[in-house]
Short mmCIF file of C-alpha atoms in Angstrom, two decimals:
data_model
loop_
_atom_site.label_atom_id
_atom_site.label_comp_id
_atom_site.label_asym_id
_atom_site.label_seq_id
_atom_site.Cartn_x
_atom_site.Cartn_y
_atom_site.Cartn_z
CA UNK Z 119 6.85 -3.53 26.63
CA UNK Z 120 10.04 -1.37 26.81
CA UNK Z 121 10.64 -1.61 23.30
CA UNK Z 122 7.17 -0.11 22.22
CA UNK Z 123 7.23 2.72 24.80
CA UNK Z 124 10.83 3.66 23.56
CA UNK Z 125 9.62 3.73 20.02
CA UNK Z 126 6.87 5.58 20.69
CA UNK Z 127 8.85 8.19 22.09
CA UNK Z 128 11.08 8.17 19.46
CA UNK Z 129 8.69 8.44 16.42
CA UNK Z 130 6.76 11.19 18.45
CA UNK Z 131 10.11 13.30 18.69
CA UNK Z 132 10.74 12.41 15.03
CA UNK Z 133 14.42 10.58 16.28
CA UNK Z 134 15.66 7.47 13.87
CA UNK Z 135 14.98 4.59 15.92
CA UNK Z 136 18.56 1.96 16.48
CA UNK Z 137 18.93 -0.67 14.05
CA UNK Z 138 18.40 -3.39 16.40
CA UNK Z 139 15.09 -1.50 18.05
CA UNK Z 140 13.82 -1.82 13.78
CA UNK Z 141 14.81 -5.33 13.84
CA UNK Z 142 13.28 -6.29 17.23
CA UNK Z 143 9.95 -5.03 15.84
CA UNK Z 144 10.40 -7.53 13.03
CA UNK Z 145 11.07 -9.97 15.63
CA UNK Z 146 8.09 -9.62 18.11
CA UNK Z 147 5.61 -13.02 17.98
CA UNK Z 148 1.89 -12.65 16.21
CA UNK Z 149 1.19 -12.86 20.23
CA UNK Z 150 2.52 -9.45 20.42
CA UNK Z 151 1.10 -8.07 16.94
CA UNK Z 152 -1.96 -5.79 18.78
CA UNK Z 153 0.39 -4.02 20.87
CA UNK Z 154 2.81 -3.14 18.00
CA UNK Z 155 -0.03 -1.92 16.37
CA UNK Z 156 -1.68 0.18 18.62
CA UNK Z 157 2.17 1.87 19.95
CA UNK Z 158 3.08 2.57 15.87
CA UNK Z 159 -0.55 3.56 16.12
CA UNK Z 160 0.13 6.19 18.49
CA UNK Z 161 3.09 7.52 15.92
CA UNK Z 162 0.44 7.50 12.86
CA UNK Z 163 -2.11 9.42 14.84
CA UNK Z 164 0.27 12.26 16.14
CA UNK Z 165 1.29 13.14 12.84
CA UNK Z 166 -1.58 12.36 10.82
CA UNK Z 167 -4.74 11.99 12.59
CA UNK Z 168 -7.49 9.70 11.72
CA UNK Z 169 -6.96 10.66 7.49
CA UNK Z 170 -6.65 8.30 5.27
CA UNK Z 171 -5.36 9.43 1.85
CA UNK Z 172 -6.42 8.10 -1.63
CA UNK Z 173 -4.24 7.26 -4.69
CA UNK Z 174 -5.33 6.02 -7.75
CA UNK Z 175 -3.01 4.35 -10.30
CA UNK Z 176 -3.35 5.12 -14.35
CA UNK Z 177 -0.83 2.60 -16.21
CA UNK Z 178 -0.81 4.51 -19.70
CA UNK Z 179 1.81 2.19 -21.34
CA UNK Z 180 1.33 -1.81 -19.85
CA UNK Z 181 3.86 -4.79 -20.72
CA UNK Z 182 6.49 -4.84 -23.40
CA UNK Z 183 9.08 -4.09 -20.41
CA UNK Z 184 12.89 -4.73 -21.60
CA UNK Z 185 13.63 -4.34 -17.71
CA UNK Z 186 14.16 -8.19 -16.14
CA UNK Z 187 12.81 -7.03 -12.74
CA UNK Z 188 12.07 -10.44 -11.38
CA UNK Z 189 9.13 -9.15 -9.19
CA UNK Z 190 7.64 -7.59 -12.00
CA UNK Z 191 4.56 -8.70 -14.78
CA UNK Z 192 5.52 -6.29 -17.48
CA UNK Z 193 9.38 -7.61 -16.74
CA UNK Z 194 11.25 -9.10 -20.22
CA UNK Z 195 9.94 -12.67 -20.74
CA UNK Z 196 6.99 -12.71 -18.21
CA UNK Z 197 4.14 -15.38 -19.74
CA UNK Z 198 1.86 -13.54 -16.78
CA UNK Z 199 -1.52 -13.03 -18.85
CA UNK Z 200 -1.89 -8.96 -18.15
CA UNK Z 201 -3.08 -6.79 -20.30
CA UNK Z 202 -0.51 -5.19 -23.09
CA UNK Z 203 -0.64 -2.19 -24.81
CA UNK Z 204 1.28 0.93 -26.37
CA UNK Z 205 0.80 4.62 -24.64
CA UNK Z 206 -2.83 5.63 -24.06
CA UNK Z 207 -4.07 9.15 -25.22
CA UNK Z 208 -3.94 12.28 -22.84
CA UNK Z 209 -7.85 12.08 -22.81
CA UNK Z 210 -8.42 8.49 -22.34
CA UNK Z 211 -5.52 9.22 -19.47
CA UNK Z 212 -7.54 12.11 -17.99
CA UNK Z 213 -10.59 10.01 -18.15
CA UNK Z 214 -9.00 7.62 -16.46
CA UNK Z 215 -7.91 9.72 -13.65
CA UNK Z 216 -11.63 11.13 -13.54
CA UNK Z 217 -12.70 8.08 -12.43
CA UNK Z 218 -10.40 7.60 -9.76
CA UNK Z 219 -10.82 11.39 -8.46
CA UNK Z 220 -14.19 10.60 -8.34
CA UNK Z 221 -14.22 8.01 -6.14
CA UNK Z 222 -12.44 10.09 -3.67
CA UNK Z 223 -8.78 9.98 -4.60
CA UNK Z 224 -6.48 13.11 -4.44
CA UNK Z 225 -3.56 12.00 -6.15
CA UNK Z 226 -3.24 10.57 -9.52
CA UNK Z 227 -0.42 8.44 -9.99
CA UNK Z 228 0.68 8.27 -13.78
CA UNK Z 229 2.45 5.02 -14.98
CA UNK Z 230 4.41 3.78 -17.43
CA UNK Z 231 6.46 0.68 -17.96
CA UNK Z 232 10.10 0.79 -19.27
CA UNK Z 233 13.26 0.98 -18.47
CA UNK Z 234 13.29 4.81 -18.64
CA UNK Z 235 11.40 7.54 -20.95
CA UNK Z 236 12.25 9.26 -23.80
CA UNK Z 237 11.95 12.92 -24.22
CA UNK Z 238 9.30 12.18 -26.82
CA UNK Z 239 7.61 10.70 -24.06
CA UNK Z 240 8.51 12.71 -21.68
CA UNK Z 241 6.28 15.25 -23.98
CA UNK Z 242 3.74 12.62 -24.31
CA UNK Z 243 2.94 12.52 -20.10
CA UNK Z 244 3.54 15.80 -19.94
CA UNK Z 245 0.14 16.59 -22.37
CA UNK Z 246 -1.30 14.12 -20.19
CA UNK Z 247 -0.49 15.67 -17.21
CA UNK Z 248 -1.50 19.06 -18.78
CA UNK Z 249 -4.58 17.65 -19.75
CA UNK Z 250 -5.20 16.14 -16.34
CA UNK Z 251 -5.50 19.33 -14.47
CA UNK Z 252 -7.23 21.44 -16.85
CA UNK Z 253 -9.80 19.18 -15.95
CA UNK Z 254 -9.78 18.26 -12.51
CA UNK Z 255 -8.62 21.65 -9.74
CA UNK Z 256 -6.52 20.76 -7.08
CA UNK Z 257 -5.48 17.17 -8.33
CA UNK Z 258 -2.11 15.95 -7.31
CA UNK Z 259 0.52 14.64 -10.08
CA UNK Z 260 2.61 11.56 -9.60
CA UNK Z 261 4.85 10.29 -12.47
CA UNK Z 262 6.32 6.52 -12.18
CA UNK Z 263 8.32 6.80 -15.64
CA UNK Z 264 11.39 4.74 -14.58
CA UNK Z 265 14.98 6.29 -14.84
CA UNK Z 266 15.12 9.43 -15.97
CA UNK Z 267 17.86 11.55 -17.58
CA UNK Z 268 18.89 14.92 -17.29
CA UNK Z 269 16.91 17.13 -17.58
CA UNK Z 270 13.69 15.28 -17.99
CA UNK Z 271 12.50 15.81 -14.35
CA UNK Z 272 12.73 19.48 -14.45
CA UNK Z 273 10.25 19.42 -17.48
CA UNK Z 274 7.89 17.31 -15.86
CA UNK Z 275 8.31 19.35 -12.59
CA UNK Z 276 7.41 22.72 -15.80
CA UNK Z 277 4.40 20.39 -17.08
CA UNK Z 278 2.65 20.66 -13.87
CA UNK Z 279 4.01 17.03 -12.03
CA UNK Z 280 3.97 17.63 -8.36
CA UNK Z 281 5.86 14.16 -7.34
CA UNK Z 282 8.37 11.37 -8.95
CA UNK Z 283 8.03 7.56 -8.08
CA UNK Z 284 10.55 5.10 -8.08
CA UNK Z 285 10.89 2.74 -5.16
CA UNK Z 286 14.57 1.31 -4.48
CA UNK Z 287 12.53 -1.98 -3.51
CA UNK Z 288 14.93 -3.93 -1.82
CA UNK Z 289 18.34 -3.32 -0.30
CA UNK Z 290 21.45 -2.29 -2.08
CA UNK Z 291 23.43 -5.74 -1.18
CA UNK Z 292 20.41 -7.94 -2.76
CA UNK Z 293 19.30 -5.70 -5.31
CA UNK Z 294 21.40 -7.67 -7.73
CA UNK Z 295 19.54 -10.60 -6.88
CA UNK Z 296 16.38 -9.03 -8.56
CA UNK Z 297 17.51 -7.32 -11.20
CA UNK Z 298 20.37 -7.54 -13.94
CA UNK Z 299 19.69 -4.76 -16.43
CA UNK Z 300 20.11 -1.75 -13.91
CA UNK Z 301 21.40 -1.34 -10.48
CA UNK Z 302 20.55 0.17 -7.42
CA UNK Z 303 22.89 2.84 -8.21
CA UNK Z 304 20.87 3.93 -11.06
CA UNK Z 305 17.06 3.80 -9.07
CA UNK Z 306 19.41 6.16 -6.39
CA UNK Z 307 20.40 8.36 -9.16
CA UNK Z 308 16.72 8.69 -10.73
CA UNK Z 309 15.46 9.69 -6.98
CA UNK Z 310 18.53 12.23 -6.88
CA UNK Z 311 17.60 13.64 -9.97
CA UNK Z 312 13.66 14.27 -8.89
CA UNK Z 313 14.28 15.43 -5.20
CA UNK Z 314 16.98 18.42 -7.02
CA UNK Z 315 13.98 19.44 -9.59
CA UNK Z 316 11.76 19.94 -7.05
CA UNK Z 317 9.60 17.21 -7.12
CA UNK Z 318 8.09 15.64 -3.89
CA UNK Z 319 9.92 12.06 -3.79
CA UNK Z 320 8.00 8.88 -3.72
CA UNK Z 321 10.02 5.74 -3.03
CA UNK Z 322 9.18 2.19 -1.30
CA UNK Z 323 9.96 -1.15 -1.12
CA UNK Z 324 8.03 -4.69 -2.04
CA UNK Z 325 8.70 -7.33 1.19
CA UNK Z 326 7.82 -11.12 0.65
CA UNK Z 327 10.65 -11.80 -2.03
CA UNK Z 328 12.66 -14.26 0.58
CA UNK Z 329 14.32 -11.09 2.07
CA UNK Z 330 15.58 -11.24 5.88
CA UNK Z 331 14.74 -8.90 8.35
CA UNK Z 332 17.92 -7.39 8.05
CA UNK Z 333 17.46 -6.60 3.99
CA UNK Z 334 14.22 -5.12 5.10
CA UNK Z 335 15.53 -2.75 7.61
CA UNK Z 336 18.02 -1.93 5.44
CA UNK Z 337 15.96 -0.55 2.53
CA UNK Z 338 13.75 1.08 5.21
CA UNK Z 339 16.73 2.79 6.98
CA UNK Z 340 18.42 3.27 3.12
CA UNK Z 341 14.94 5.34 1.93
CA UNK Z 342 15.00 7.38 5.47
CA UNK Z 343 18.54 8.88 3.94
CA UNK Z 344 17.03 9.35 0.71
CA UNK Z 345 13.93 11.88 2.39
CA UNK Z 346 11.21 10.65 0.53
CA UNK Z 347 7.47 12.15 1.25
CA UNK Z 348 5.85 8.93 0.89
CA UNK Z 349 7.19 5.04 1.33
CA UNK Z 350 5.06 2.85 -1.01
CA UNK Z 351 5.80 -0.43 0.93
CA UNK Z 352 4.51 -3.51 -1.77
CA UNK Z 353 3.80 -6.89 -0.23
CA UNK Z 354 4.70 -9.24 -3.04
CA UNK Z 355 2.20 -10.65 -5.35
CA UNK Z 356 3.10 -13.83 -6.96
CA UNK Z 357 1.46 -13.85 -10.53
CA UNK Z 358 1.81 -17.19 -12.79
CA UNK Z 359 4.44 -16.71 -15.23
CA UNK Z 360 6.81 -14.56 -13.32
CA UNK Z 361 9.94 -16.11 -11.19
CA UNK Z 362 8.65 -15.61 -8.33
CA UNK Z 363 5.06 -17.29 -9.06
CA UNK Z 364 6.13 -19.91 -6.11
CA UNK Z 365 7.29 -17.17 -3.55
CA UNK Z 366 4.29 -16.75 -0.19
CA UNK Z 367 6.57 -15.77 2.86
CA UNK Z 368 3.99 -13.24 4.24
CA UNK Z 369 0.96 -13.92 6.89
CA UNK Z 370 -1.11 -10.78 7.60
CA UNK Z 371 0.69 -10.39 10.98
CA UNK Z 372 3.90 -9.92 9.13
CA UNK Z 373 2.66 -7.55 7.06
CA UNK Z 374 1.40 -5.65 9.99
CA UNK Z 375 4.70 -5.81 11.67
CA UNK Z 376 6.88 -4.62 8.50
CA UNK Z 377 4.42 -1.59 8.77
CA UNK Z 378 5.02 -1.03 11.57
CA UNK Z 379 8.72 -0.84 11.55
CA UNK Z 380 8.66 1.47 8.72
CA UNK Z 381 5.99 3.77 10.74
CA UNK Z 382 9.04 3.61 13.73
CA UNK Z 383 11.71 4.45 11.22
CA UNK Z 384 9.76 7.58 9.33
CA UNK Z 385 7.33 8.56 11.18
CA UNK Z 386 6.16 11.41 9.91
CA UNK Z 387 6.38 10.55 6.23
CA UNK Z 388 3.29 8.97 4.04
CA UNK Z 389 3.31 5.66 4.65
CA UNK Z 390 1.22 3.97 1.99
CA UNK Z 391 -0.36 0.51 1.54
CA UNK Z 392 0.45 -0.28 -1.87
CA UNK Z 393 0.26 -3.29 -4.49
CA UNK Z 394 -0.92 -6.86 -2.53
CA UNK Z 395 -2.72 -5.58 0.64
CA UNK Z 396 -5.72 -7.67 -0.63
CA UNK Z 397 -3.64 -10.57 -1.26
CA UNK Z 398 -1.29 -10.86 2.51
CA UNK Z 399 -3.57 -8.46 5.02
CA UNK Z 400 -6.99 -9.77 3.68
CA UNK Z 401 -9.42 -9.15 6.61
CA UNK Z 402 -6.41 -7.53 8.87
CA UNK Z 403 -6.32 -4.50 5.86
CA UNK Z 404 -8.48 -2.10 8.47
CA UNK Z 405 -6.04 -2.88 11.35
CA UNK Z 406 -2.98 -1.80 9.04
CA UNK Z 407 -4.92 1.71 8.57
CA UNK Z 408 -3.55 2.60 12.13
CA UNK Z 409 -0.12 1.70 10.20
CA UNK Z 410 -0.29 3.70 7.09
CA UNK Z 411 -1.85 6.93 6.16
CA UNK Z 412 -2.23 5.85 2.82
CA UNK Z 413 -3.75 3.77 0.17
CA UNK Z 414 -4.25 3.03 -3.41
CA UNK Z 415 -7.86 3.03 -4.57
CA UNK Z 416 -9.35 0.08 -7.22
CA UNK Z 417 -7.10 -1.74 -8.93
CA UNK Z 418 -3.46 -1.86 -9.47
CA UNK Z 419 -1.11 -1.86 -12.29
CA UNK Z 420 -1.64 -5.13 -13.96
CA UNK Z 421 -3.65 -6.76 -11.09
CA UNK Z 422 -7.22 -5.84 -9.29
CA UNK Z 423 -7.66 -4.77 -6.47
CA UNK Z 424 -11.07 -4.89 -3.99
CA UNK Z 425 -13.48 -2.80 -5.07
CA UNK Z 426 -13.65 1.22 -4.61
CA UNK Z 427 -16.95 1.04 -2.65
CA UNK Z 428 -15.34 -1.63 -0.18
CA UNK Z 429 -12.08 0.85 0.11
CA UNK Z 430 -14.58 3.67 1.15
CA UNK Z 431 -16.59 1.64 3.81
CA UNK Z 432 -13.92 0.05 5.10
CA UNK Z 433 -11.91 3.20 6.10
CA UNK Z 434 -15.34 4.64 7.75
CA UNK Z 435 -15.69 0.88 9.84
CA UNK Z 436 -12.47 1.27 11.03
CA UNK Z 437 -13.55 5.11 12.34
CA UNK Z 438 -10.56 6.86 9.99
CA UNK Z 439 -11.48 9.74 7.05
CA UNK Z 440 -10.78 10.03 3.57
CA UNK Z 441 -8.29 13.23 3.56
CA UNK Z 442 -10.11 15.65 1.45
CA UNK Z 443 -8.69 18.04 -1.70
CA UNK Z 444 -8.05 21.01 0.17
CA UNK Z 445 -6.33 19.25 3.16
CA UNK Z 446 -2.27 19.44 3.43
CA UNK Z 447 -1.46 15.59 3.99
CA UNK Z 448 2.47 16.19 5.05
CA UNK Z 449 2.89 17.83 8.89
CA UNK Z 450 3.55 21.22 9.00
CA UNK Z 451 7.44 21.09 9.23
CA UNK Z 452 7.41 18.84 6.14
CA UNK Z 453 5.07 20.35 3.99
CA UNK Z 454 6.60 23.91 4.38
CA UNK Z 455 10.19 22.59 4.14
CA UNK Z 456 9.63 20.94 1.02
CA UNK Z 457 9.61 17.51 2.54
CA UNK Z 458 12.33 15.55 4.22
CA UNK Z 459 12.39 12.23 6.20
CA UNK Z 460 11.56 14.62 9.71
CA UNK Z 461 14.45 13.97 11.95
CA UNK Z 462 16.01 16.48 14.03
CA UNK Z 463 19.64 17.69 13.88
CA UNK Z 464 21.70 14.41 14.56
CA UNK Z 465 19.19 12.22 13.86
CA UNK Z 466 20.35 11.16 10.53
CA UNK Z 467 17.88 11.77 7.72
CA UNK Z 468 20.79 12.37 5.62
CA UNK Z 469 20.58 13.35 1.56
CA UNK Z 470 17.64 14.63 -0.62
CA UNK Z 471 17.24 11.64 -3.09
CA UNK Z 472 14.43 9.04 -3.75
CA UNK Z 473 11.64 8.08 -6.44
CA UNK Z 474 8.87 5.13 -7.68
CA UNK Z 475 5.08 5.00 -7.37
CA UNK Z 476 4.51 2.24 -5.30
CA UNK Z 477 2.67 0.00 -7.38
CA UNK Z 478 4.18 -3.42 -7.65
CA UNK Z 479 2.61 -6.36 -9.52
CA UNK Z 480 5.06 -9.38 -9.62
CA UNK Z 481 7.69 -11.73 -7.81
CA UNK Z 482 11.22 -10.41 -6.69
CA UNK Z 483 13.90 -12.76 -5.52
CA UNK Z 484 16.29 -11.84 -2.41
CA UNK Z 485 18.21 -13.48 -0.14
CA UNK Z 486 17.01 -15.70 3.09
CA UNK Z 487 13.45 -15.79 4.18
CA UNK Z 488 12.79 -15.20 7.46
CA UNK Z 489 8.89 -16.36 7.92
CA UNK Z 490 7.68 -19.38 6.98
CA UNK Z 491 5.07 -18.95 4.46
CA UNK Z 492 1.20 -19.54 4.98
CA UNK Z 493 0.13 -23.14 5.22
CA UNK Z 494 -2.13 -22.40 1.59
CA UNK Z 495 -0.72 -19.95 -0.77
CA UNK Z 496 -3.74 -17.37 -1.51
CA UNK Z 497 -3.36 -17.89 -5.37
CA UNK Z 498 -7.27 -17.22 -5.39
CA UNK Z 499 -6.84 -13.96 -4.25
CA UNK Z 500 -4.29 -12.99 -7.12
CA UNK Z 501 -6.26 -11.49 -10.00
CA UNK Z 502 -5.12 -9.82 -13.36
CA UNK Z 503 -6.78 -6.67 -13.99
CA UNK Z 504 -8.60 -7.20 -17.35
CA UNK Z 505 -11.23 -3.76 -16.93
CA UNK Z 506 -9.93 -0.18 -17.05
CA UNK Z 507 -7.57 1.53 -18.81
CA UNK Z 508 -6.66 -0.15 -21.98
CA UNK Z 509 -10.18 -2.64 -21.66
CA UNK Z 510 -13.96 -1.38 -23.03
CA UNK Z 511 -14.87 -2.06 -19.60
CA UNK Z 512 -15.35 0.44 -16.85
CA UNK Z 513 -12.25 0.61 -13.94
CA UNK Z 514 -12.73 -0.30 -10.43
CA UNK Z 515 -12.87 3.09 -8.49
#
């Protein structure tokens, strides 16, 4: 169709696609799903090849949140039944991260739940992230710490971080919606603060919280302006004992289509498959690997995910590569400007700012939902993560 071919163009000349060309993505019927696919595909492929990169999530401090994030397990007053303790050592952390680095990950994405750290613990992950890469050459360093103040991203940036996570999640009008004890202002601010330290910017989204198309394109258009590296994008997972335990709006063709439309909007950027692929893609997850460039490994935050060993074989069935240690995952222009969305003069990538790990485990709540949801909510698939960090038991990598 016209649409596709003009996308395709678009995303291969790194050009900000219209508004309405996002939304009509959004809008195309499951009929159409395979040949959104294969043109974003196309996008995905010119930039990044057949690599597939691997993340792997270490939540050093889990529950206890005074945040009210609605989407969110660890959020103030959840009765979810996840795991709950007080910051892990820098060796147990570094373990941790051994495990996922073994399983083929190249970035280790350090977590921590909270409205925002200290500079006590701001020391704390930065002996953790010390400790990390004494240990492991060549590993990459992703802190998801919440909102930081000054000064506290240029010492992480000195301890040897190499990115900053904090995903802006929905869009500014119904961010309110989801959240009462900070603002989208201040998840703006904490990106700001990362992007000027020098930190590669990490910042995403979480669909499936009764958003409309439009909220979604305008997050997705709202993080192109902020220049992130990587989009986390989050497909909602709702846990028992959150307020949005009742909340399934996504099918796997959906999911596959809001990938899509961020691949169209930054396509040269690390898309990654974050929190609830397992949950909403289910058997599609290989198809959405011609989407995204990027995955986590294991488990998640507070919930599991499918094993390691079936993250590994099913890259190889679906004839893509785990990117290896010593491979540069941004395109050239990226990589040796520092980063940036990747549009051309005019195109409108606008200011440096961004942040969040990508790693949701919860409900969100936001406006008018525009898919139905699936005819049996999935609450089989939603499982907390009981093994790992923080358990006796070995993690999932």
């Amino acid at each position: 169709m016209d649409l596709l071919n003009t996308l395709v163009d678009k995303g291969l000349r790194r050009e900000l696609p219209t508004r309405e060309e996002a939304l009509a993505v959004l809008a195309t019927s499951d009929d159409d799903v395979l040949d959104v696919v294969a043109a974003a595909g196309k996008v995905r492929r010119h930039w990044f090849g057949r690599r597939v990169k691997l993340n792997y999530l270490v939540n050093l401090k889990s529950g206890l949140c005074p945040e009210d994030c609605s989407y969110c397990s660890q959020r103030l007053g959840s009765k979810a039944d996840i795991l709950k303790y007080t910051w892990i050592k820098p060796d147990e952390a570094s373990q941790a991260a051994a495990a996922g680095l073994a399983g083929g990950a190249k970035r280790v994405c350090l977590v921590a739940s909270g409205r925002g750290p200290t500079d006590r613990d701001v020391d704390r992950v930065a002996g953790t992230i010390k400790a990390i890469k004494e240990q492991n050459e060549g590993v990459e360093v992703c802190a998801c710490l919440g909102l930081l103040s000054d000064g506290q991203a240029e010492r992480l940036r000195e301890a040897g971080a190499d990115a900053y996570n904090h995903n802006l999640n929905t869009s500014e009008a119904t961010y309110g919606d989801i959240t009462t004890t900070h603002t989208y202002a201040d998840r703006v601010d904490t990106v700001t603060k990362a992007h000027a330290a020098g930190l590669s910017a990490c910042s995403g989204l979480i669909a499936g919280m009764g958003e409309s198309d439009e909220d979604l394109v305008d997050v997705v258009f709202s993080l192109r302006e902020l220049d992130p590296d990587s989009v986390p994008v989050n497909f909602l997972i709702p846990m028992e004992g959150t307020p949005l335990a009742k909340e399934w709006h996504l099918t796997p063709q959906r999911c596959l289509r809001i990938l899509a439309m961020v691949r169209f909007v930054c396509p040269d950027v690390e898309v990654r498959i974050a929190g609830g692929r397992e949950v909403h893609l289910r058997t599609m997850q290989p198809l959405a690997l011609n989407l995204a460039n990027s995955i986590f490994l294991g488990d998640y935050l507070t919930s599991e995910g499918q094993a390691g060993r079936a993250d590994l074989e099913m890259i190889a069935d679906a004839g893509f590569e785990v990117e290896g240690a010593g491979e540069v995952t941004l395109p050239e222009h990226r990589a040796t400007a520092g980063g940036g969305c990747g549009s051309h003069a005019g195109a409108g990538c606008g200011s440096h700012q961004d942040g969040g790990c990508g790693s949701h485990e919860d409900g969100g709540i936001c406006g008018t939902a525009a898919a139905a949801p699936t005819a049996e909510p999935r609450t089989d698939l939603v499982s907390m993560r009981h093994r790992g960090v923080g358990t006796d038991l070995a993690p999932n990598a």
